[in-house]
Short mmCIF file of C-alpha atoms in Angstrom, two decimals:
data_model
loop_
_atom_site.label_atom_id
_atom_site.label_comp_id
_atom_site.label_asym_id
_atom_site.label_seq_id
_atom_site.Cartn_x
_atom_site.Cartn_y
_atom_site.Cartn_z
CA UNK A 1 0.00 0.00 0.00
CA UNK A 2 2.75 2.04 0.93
CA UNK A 3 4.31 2.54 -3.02
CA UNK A 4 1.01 2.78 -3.74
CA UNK A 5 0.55 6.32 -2.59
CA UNK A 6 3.62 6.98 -4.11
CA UNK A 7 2.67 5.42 -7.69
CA UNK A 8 -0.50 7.26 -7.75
CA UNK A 9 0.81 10.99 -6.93
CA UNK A 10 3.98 9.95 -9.61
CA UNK A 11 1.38 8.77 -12.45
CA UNK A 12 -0.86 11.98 -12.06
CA UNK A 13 2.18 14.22 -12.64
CA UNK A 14 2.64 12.09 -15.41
CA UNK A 15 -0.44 11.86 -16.69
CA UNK A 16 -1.24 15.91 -16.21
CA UNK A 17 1.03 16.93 -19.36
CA UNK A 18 -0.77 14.46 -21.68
CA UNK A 19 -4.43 15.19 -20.77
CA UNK A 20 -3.96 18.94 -19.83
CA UNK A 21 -2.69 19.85 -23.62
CA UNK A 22 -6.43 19.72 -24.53
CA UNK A 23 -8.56 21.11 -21.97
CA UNK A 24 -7.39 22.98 -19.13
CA UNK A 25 -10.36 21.77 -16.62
CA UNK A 26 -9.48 18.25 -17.35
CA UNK A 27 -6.01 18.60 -15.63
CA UNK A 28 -7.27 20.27 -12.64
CA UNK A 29 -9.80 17.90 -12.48
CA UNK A 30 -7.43 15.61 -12.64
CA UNK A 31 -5.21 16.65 -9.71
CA UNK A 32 -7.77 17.14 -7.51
CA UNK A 33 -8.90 13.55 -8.65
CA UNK A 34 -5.33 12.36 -7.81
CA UNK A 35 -5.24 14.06 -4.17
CA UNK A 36 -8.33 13.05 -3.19
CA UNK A 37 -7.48 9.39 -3.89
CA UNK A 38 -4.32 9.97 -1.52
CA UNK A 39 -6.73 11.37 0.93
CA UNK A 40 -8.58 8.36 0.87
CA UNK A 41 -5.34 5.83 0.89
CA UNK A 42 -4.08 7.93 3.90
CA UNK A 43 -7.07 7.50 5.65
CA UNK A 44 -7.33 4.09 5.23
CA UNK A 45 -3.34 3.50 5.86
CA UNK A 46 -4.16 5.44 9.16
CA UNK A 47 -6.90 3.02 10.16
CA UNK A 48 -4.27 0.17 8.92
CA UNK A 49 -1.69 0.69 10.96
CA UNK A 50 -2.83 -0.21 14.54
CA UNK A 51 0.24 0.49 16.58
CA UNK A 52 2.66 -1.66 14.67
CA UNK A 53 4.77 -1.05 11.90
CA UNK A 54 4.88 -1.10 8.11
CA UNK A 55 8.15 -1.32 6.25
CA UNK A 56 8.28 -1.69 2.15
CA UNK A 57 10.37 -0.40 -1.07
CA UNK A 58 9.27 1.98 -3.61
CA UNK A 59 10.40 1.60 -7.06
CA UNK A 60 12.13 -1.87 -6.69
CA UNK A 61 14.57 -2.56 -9.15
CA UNK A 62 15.77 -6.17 -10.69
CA UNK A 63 18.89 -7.38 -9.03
CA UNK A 64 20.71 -6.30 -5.54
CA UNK A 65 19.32 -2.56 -5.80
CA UNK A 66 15.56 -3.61 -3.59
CA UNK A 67 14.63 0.45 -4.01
CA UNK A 68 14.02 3.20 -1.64
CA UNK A 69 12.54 1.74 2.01
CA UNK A 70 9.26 3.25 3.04
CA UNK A 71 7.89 3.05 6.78
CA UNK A 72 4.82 3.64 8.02
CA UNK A 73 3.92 4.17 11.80
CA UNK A 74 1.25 6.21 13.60
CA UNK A 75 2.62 9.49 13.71
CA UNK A 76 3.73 9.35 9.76
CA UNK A 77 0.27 7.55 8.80
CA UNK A 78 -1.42 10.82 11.35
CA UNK A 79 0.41 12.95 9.25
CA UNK A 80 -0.48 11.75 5.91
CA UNK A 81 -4.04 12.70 6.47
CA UNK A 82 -3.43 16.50 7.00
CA UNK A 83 -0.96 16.37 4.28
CA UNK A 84 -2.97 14.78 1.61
CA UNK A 85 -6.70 16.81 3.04
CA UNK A 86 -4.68 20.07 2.75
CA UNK A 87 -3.40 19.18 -1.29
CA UNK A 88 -6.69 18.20 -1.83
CA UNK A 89 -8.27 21.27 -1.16
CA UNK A 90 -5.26 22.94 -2.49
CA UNK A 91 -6.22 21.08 -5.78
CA UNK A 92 -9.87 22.54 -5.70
CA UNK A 93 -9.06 26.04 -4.84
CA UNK A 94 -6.67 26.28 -7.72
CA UNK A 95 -8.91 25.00 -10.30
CA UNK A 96 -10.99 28.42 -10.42
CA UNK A 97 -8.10 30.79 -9.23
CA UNK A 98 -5.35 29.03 -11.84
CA UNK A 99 -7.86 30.19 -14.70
CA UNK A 100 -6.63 33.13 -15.41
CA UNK A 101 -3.14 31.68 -15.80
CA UNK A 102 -1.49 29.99 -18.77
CA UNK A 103 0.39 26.71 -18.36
CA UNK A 104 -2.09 24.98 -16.15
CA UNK A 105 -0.75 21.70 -16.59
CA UNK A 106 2.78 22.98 -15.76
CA UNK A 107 0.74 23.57 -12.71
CA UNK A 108 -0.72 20.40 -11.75
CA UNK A 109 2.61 18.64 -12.57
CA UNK A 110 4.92 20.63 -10.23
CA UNK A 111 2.30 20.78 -7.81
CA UNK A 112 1.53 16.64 -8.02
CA UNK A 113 5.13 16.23 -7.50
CA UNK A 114 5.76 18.36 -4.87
CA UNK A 115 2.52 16.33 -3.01
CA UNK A 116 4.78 13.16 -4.03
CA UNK A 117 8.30 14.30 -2.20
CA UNK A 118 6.30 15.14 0.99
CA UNK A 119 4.36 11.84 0.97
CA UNK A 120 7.46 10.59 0.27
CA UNK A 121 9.16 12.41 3.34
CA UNK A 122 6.38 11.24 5.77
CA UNK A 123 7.11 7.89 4.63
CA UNK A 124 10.88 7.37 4.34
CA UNK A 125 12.52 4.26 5.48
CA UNK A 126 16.30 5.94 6.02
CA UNK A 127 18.16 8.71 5.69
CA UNK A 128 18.54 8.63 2.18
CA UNK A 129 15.07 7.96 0.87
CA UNK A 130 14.20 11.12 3.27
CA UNK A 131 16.75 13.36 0.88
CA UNK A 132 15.87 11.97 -2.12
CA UNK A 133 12.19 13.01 -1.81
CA UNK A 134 12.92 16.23 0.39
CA UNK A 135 14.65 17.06 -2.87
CA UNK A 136 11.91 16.23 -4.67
CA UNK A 137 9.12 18.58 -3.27
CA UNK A 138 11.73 20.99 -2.81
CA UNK A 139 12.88 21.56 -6.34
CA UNK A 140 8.67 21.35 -7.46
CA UNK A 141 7.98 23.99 -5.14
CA UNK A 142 10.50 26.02 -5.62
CA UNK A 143 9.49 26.19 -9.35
CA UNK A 144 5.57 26.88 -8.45
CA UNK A 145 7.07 29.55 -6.08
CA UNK A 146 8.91 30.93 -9.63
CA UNK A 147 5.61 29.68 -11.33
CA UNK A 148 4.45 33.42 -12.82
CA UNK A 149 7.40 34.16 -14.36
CA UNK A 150 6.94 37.65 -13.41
CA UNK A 151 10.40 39.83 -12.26
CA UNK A 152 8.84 39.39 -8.16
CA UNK A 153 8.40 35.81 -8.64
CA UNK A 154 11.45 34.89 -10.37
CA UNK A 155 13.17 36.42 -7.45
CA UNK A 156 11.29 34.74 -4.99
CA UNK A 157 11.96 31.58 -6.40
CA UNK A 158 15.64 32.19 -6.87
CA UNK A 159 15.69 33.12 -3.11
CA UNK A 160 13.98 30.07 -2.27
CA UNK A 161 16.16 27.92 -4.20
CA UNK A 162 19.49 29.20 -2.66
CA UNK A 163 17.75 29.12 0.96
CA UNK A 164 16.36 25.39 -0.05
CA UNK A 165 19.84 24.52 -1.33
CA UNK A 166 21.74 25.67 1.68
CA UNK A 167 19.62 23.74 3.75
CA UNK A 168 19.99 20.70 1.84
CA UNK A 169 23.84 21.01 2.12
CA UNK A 170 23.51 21.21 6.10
CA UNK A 171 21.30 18.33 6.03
CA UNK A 172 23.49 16.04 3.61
CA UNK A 173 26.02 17.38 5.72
CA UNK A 174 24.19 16.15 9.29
CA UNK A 175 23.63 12.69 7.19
CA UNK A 176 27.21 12.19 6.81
CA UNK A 177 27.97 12.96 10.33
CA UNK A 178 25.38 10.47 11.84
CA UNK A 179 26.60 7.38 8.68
CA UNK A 180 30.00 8.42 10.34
CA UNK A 181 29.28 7.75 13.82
#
């Protein structure tokens, strides 16, 4: 269940480019189609877990690589919930307020992919799976922060990016510390 989420938020940013070229309502519908089936898989992974713990890989691949480990307790499978309610209604404010904007599907693709990294970051197994999809929604919102293209937002998202990238430096840098202990 656990890859899952993961598949489903990674195949609507997917999908969002092909089906948003025609008609900009069908790729808003589509996202908030997408995050309200995460709702619903959060919900139930909530109800799932029980006190114990479940452990799984995303994205296995043939051979010795078994993918990235995802683990779900209470307080991640708690978390989900909020997460996934608050892109869901994220999803159906921006259908009406995204209208007067070109590149809608641009839109829904950054913004499915940023809801994938933090699903992804409530979920990670280790340390590494955590950066990987930290990176993730970082670099997707960082571009919806730059989404306008307008002289304010461009700077706003180049702030943002050398803030986010700073950051992610210190924390690669705190992940090498603890491997090294």
């Amino acid at each position: 269940m656990l890859p899952l989420i993961l598949d489903i938020a990674f195949l609507g940013a997917l999908l969002a480019p092909l089906v948003g070229r025609g008609s900009r309502r069908v790729s808003s519908s589509l996202a908030a189609c997408v995050t309200f089936l995460l709702l619903c898989l959060s919900v139930r992974a909530a109800l799932s877990v029980c006190g114990g713990v479940f452990v799984e890989h995303a994205f296995p691949m043939r051979g010795a690589i078994p993918g990235l480990p995802l683990a779900l307790d209470g307080l991640s499978a708690f978390m989900l919930m909020p997460l996934n309610l608050i892109a869901f209604l994220s999803a159906l404010y921006s259908i009406d307020y995204m209208e007067r904007y070109t590149g809608r599907w641009q839109y829904d693709t950054l913004f499915l992919l940023m809801v994938a990294g933090l699903n992804g970051v409530l979920m990670a197994g280790n340390l590494c799976a955590l950066y990987v999809f930290l990176e993730l929604a970082t670099i997707a919102s960082g571009a919806l922060v730059a989404f306008r293209l307008g002289s304010e937002e461009l700077e706003a998202g180049y702030k943002y990016m050398a803030m986010a990238m700073l950051a992610s430096l210190f924390i690669l840098l705190g992940m090498a510390f603890l491997y090294a202990a």
